[in-house]
PDB file of C-alpha atoms in Angstrom:
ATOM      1  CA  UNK A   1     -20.616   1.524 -42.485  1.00 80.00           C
ATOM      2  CA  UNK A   2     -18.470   3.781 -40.405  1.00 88.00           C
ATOM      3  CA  UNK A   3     -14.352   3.682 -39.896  1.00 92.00           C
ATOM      4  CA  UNK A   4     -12.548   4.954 -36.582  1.00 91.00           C
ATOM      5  CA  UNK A   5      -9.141   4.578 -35.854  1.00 93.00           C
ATOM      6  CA  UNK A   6      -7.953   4.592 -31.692  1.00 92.00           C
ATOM      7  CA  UNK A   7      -5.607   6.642 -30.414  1.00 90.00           C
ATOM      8  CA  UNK A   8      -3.076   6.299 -28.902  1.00 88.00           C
ATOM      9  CA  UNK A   9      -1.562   3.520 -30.626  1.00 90.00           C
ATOM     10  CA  UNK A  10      -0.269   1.228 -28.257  1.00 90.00           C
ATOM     11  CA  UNK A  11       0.046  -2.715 -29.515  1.00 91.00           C
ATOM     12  CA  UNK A  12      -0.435  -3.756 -25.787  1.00 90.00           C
ATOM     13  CA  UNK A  13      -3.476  -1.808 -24.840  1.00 92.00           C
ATOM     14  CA  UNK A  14      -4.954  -2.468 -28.606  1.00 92.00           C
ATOM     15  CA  UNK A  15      -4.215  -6.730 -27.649  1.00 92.00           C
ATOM     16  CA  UNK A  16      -6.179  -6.158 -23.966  1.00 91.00           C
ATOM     17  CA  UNK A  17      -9.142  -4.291 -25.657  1.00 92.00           C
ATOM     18  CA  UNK A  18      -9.880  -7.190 -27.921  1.00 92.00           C
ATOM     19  CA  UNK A  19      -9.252 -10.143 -25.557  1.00 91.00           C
ATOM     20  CA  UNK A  20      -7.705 -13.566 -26.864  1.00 90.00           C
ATOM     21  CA  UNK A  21      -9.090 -14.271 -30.581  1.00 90.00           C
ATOM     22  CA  UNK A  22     -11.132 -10.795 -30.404  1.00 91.00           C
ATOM     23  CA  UNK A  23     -13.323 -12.580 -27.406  1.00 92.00           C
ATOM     24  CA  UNK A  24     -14.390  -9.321 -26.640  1.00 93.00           C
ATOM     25  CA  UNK A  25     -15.436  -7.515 -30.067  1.00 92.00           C
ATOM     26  CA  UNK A  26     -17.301 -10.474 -30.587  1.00 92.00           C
ATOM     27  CA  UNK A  27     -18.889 -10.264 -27.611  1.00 92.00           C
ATOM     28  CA  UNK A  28     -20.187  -6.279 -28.464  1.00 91.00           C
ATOM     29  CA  UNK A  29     -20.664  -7.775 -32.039  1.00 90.00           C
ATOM     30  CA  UNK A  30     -23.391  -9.903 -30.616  1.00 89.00           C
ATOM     31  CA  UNK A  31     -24.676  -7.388 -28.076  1.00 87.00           C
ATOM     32  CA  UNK A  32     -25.297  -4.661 -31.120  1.00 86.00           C
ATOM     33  CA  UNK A  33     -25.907  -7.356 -33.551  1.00 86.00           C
ATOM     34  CA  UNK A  34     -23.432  -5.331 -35.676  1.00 89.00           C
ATOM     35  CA  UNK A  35     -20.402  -6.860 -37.947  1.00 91.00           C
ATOM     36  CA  UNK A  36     -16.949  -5.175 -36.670  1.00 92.00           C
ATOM     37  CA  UNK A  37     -13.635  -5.378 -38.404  1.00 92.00           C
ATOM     38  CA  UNK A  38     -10.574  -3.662 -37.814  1.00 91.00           C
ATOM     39  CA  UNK A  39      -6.924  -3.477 -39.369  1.00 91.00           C
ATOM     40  CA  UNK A  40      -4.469  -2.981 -36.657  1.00 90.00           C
ATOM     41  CA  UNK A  41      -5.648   0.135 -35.084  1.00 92.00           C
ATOM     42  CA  UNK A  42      -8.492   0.962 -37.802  1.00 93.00           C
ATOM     43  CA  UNK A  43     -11.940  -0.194 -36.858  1.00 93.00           C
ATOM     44  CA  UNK A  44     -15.030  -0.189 -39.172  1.00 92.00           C
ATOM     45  CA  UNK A  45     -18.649  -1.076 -37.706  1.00 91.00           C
ATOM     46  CA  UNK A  46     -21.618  -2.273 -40.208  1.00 87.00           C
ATOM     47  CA  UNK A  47     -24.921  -3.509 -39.638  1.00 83.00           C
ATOM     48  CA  UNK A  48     -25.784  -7.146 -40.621  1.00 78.00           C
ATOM     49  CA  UNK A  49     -28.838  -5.716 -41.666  1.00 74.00           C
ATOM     50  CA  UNK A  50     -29.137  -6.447 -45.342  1.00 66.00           C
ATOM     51  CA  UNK A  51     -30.950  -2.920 -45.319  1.00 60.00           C
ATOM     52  CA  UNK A  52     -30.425  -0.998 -42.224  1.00 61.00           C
ATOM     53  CA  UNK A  53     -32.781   1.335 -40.415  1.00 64.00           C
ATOM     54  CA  UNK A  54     -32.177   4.427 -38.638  1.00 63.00           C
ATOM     55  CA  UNK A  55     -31.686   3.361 -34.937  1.00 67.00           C
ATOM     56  CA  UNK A  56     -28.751   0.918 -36.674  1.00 74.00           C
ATOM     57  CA  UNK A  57     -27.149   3.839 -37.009  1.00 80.00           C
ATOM     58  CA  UNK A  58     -27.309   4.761 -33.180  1.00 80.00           C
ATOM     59  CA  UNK A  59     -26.177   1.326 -31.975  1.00 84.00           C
ATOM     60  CA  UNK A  60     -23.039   1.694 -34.341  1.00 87.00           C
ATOM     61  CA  UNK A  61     -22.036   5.220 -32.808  1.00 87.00           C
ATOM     62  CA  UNK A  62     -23.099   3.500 -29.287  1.00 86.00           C
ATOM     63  CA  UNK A  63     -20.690   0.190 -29.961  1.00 89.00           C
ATOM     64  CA  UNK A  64     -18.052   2.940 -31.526  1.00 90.00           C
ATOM     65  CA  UNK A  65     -18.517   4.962 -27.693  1.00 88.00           C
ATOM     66  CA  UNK A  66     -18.142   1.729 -25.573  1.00 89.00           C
ATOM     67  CA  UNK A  67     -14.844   0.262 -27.509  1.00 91.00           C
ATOM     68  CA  UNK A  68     -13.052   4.026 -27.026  1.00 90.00           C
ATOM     69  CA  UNK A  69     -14.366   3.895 -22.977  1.00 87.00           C
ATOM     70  CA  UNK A  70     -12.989   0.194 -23.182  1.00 90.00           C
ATOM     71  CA  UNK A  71      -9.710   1.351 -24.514  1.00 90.00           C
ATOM     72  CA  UNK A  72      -9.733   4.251 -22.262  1.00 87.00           C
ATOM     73  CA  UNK A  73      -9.448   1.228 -19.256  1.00 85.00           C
ATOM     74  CA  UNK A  74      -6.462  -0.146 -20.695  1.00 86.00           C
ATOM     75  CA  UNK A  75      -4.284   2.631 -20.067  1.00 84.00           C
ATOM     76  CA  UNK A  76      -0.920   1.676 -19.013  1.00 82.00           C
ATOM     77  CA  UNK A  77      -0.518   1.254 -15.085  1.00 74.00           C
ATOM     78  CA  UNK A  78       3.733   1.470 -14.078  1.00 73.00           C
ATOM     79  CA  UNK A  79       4.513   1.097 -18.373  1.00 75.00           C
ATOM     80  CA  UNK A  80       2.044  -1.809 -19.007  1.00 81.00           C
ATOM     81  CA  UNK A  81      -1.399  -2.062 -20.498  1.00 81.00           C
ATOM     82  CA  UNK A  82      -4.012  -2.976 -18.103  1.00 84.00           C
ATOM     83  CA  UNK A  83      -5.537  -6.434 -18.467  1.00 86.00           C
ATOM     84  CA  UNK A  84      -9.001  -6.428 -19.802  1.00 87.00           C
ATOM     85  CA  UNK A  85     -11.472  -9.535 -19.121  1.00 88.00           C
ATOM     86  CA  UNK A  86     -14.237 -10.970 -20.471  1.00 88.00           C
ATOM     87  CA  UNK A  87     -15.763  -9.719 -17.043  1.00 87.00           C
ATOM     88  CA  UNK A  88     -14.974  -5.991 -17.522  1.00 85.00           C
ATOM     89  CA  UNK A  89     -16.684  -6.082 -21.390  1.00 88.00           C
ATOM     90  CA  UNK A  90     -19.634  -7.783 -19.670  1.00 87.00           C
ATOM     91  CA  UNK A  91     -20.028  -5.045 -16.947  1.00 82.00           C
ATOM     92  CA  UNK A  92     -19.764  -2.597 -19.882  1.00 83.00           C
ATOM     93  CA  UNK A  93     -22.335  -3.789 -21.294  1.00 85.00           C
ATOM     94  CA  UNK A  94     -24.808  -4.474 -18.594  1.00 79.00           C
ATOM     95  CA  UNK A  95     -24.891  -0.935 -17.490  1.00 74.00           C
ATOM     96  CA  UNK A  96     -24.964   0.291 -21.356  1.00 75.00           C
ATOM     97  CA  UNK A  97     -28.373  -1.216 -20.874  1.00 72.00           C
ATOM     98  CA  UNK A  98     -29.074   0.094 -17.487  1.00 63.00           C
ATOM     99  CA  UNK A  99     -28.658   3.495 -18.926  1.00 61.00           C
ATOM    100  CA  UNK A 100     -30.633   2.856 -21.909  1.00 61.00           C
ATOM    101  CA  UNK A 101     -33.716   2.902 -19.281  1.00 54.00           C
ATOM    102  CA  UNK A 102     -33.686   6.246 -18.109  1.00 50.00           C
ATOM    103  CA  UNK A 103     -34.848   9.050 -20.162  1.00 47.00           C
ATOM    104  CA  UNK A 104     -32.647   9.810 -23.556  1.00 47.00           C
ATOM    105  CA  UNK A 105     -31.947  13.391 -22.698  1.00 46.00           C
ATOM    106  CA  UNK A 106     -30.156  12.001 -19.116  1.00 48.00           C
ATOM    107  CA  UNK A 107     -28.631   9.492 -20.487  1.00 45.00           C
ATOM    108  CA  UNK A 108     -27.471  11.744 -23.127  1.00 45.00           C
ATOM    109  CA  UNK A 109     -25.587  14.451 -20.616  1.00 45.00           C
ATOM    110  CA  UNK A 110     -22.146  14.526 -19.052  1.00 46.00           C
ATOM    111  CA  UNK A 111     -23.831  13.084 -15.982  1.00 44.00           C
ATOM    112  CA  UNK A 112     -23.368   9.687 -17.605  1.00 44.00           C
ATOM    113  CA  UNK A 113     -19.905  10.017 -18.548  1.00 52.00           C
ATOM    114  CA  UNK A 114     -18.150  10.878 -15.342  1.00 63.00           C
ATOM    115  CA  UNK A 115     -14.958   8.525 -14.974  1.00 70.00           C
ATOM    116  CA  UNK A 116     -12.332   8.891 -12.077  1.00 76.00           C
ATOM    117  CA  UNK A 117      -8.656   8.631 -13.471  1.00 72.00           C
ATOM    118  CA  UNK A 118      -6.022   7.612 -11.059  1.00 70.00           C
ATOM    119  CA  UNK A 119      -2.555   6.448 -11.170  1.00 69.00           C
ATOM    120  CA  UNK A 120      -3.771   3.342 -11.114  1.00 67.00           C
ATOM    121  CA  UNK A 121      -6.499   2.977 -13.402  1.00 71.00           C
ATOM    122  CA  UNK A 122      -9.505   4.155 -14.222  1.00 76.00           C
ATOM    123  CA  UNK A 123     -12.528   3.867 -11.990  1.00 80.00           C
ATOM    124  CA  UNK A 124     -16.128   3.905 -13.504  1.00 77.00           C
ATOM    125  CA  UNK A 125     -19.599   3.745 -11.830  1.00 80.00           C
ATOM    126  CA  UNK A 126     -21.566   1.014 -12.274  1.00 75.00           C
ATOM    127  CA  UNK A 127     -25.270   1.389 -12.969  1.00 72.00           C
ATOM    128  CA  UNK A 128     -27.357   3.927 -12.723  1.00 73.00           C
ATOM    129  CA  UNK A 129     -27.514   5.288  -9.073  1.00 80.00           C
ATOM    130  CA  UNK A 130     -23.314   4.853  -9.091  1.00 83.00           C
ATOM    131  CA  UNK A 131     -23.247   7.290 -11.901  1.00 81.00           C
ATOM    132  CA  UNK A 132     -25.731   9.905 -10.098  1.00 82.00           C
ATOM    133  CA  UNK A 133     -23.778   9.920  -6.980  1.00 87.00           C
ATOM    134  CA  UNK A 134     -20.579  10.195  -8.503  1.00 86.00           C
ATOM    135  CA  UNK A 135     -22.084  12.822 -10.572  1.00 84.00           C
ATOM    136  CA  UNK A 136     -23.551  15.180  -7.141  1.00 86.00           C
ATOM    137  CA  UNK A 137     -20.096  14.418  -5.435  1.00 89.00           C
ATOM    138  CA  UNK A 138     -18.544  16.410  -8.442  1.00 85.00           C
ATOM    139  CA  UNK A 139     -20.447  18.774  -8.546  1.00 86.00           C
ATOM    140  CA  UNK A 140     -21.642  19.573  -5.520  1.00 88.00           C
ATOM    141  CA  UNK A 141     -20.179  20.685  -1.939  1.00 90.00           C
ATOM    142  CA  UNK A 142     -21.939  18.584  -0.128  1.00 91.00           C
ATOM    143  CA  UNK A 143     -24.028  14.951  -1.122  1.00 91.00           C
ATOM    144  CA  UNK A 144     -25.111  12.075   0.914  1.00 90.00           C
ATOM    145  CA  UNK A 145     -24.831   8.470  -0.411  1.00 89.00           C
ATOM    146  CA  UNK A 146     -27.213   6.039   1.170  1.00 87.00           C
ATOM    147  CA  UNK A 147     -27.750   2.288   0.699  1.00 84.00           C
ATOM    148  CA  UNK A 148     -26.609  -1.171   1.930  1.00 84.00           C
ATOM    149  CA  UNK A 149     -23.239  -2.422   2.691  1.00 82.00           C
ATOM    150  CA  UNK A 150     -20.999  -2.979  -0.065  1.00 83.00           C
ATOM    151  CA  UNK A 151     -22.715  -0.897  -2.928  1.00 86.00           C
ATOM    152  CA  UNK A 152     -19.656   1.532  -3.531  1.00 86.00           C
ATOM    153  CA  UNK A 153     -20.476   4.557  -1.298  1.00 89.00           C
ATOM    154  CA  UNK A 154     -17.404   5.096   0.487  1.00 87.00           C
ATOM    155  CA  UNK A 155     -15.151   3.634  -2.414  1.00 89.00           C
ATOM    156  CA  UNK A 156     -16.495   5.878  -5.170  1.00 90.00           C
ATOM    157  CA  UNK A 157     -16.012   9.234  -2.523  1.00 91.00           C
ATOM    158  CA  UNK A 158     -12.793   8.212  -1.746  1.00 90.00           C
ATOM    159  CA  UNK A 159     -11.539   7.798  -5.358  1.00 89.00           C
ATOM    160  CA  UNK A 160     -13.223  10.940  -6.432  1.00 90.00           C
ATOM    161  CA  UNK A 161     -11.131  12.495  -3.336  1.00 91.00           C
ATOM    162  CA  UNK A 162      -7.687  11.068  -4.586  1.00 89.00           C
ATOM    163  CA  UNK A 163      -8.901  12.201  -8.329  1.00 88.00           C
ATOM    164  CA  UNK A 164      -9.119  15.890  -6.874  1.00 89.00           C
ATOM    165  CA  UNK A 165      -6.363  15.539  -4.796  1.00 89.00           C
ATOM    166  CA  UNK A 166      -3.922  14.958  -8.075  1.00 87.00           C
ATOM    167  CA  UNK A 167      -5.386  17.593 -10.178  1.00 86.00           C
ATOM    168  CA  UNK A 168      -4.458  19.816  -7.360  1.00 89.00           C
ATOM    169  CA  UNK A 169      -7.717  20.973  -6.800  1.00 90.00           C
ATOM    170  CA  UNK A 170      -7.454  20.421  -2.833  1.00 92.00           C
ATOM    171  CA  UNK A 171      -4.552  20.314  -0.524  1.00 92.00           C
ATOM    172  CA  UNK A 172      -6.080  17.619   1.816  1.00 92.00           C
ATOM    173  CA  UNK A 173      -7.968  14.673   1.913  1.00 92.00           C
ATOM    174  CA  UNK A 174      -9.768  13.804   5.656  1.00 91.00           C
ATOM    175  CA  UNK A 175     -11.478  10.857   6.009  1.00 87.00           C
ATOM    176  CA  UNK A 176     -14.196  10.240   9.308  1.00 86.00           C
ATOM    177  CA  UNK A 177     -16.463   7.995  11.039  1.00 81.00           C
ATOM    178  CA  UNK A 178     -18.262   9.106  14.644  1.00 80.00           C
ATOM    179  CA  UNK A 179     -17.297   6.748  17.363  1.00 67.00           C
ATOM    180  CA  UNK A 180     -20.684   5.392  17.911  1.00 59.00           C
ATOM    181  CA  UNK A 181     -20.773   1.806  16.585  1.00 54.00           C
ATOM    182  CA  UNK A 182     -22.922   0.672  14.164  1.00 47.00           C
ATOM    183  CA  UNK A 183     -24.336  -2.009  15.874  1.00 49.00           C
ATOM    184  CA  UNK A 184     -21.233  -3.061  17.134  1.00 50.00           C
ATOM    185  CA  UNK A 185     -19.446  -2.550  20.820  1.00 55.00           C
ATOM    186  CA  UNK A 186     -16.397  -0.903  20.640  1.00 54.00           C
ATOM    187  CA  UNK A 187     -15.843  -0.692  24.768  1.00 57.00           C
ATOM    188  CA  UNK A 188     -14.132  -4.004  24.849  1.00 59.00           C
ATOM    189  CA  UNK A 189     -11.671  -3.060  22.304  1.00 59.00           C
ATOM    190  CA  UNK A 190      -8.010  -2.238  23.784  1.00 67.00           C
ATOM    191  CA  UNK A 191      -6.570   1.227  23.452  1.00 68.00           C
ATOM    192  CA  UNK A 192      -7.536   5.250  23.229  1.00 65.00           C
ATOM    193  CA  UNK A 193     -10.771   6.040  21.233  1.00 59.00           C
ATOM    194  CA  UNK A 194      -8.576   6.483  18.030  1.00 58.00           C
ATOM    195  CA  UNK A 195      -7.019   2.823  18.202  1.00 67.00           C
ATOM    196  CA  UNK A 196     -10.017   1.295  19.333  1.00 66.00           C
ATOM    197  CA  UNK A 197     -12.071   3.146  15.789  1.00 67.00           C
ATOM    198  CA  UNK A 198      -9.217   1.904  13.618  1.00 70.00           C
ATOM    199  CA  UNK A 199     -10.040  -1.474  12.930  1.00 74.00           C
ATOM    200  CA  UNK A 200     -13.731   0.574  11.463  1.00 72.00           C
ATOM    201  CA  UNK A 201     -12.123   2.744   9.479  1.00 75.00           C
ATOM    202  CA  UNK A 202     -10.608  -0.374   6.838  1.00 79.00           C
ATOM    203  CA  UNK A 203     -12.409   0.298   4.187  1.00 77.00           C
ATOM    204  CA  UNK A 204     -11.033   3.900   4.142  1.00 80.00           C
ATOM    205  CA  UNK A 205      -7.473   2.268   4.168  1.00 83.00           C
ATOM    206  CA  UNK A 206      -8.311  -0.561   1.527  1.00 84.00           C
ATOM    207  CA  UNK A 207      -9.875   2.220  -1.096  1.00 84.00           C
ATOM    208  CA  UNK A 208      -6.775   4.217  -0.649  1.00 87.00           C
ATOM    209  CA  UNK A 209      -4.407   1.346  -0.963  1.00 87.00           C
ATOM    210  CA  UNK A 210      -6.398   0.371  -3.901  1.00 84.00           C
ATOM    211  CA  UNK A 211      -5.694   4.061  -5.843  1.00 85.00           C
ATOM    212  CA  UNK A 212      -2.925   5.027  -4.338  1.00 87.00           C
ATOM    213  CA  UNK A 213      -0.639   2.337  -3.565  1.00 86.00           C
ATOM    214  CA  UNK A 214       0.476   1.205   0.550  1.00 87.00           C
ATOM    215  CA  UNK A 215       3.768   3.398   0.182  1.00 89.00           C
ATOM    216  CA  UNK A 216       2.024   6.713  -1.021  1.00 89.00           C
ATOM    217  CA  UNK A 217      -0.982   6.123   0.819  1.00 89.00           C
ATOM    218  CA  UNK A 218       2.186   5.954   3.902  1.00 89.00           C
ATOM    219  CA  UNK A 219       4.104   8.803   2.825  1.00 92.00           C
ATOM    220  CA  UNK A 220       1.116  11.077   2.239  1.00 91.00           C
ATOM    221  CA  UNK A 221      -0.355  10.247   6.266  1.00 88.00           C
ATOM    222  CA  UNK A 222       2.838  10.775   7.336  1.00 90.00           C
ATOM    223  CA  UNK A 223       2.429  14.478   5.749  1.00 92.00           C
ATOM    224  CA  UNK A 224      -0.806  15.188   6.740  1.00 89.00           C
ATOM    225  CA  UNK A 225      -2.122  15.182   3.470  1.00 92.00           C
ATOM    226  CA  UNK A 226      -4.300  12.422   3.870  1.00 90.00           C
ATOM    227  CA  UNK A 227      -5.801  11.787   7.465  1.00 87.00           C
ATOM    228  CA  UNK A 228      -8.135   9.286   8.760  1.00 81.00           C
ATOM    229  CA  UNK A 229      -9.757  10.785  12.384  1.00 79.00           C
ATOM    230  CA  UNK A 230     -12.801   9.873  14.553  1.00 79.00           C
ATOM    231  CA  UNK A 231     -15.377  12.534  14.551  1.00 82.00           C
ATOM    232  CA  UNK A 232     -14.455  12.986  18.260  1.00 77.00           C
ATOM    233  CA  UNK A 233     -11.122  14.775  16.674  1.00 78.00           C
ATOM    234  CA  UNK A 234     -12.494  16.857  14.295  1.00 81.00           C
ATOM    235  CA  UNK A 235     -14.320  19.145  16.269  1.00 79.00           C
ATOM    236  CA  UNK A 236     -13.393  22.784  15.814  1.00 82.00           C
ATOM    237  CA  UNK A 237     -10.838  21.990  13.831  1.00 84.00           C
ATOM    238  CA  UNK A 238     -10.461  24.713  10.191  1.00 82.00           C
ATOM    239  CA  UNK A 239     -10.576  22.752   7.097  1.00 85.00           C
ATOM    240  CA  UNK A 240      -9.863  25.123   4.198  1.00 88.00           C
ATOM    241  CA  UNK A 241      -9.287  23.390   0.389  1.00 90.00           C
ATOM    242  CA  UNK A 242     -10.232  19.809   1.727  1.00 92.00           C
ATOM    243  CA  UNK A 243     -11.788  17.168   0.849  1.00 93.00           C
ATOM    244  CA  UNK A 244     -14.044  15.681   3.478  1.00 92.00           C
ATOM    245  CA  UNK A 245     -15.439  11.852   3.781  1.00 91.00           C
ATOM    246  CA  UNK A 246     -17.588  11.176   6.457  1.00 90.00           C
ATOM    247  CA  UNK A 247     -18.109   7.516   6.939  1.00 86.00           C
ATOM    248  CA  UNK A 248     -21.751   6.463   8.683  1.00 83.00           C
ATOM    249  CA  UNK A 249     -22.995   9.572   9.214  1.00 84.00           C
ATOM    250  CA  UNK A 250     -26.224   7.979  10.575  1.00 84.00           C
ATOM    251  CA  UNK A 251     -24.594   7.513  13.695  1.00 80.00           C
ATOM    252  CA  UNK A 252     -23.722  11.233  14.302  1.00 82.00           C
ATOM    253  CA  UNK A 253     -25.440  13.215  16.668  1.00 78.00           C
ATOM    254  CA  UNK A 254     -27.113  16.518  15.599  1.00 80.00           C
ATOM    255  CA  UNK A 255     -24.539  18.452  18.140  1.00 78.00           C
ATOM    256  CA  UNK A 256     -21.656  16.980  15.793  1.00 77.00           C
ATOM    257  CA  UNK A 257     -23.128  17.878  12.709  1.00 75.00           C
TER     258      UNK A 257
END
């Protein structure tokens, strides 16, 4: 058996974490096949093994691990608790068992805990190639992130880039795309090159919304702090304490890179 108490105490965040008639600690009960109890902010975890083996012990400090990330989410966004639903506790749990997979000394090591904190929550990779590339981006000066549409590439760089931006560890935030299409035709769009790339460059403008907010994302554009450029623009241009996106890099030529 094994007692943990959550801090900070917060009755809203504390109601969130354990859903509507503690949907969600049931839900982990079942997962770890463990019996959890709490009193107000005072958990304790026991096996419903009648005699309980070693790895029992494991799964309790792993259940323990995933209800303090859980809280973690909660965290108050403009003074109240973020919603959590039975979606978020199931997406928790899937990639507790994605990680399981790889090898226990990885799975054991910081690489698997990076998180991105913003204003507005916190962001957290899902499965096990999210958490690598989050992981290089960190810790690296330069990574590439390839895959299919819609797998997080460009959302997960840009929220690392706002993460770094309010710790202060870089001044500006540029976000790119080369103006050769994708696929698509962009001669029949109306305008310069830079109006014409805009309507491309959405996704940029939806992550930042997303972290940010529309007004700061507006304020900070209108001070340079944040820009979104074709590659066109960029060229010989001196970047110093910046944080650099470059959106479908597959299309640049080997003179622009």
């Amino acid at each position: 058996m094994t007692t943990f108490t959550l801090e900070p105490q917060d009755n809203g965040r504390l109601q969130s974490l354990c859903g509507a008639f503690d949907e969600h600690l049931k839900l982990i009960e079942k997962e770890f096949n463990l019996n959890i109890s709490r009193n107000n902010f005072t958990f304790t975890i026991k096996s419903n093994e009648e005699n309980p083996k070693s790895h029992h012990e494991k799964l309790i400090q792993c259940a323990i691990k995933l209800i303090q990330d859980l809280y973690m989410e909660t965290a108050p966004i403009k003074g109240k608790a973020k919603e959590l639903e039975l979606q978020n506790v199931h997406m928790a749990l899937q990639e507790r068992r994605m990680l399981s997979q790889v090898e226990p000394e990885r799975a054991k090591s910081d690489v698997y805990s990076s998180v991105i904190k913003t204003k507005r929550g916190v962001i957290k990779p899902r499965g096990v190639n999210q958490v690598q590339y989050l992981h290089n981006i960190l810790t690296h000066d330069i990574s590439f992130g390839i895959g299919p549409a819609g797998t997080g590439k460009t959302f997960l760089a840009v929220a690392a880039a706002v993460e770094a931006l309010e710790r202060q560890e870089i001044r500006r935030v540029l976000l790119t795309r080369p103006a050769v299409e994708a696929g698509e035709k962009l001669g029949f769009l109306p305008g310069d090159l830079g109006q014409k790339i805009e309507p491309y460059l959405r996704p940029l403008y939806d992550a930042l919304f997303e972290m940010l907010g529309f007004e700061r994302v507006q304020k900070l554009m209108e001070r340079n702090v944040i820009e979104i450029a074709p590659l066109a623009y960029m060229r010989g241009r001196t970047l110093n304490d910046s944080f650099i996106i470059l959106d479908e890099s597959q299309n640049t030529t080997v003179e622009q890179m």
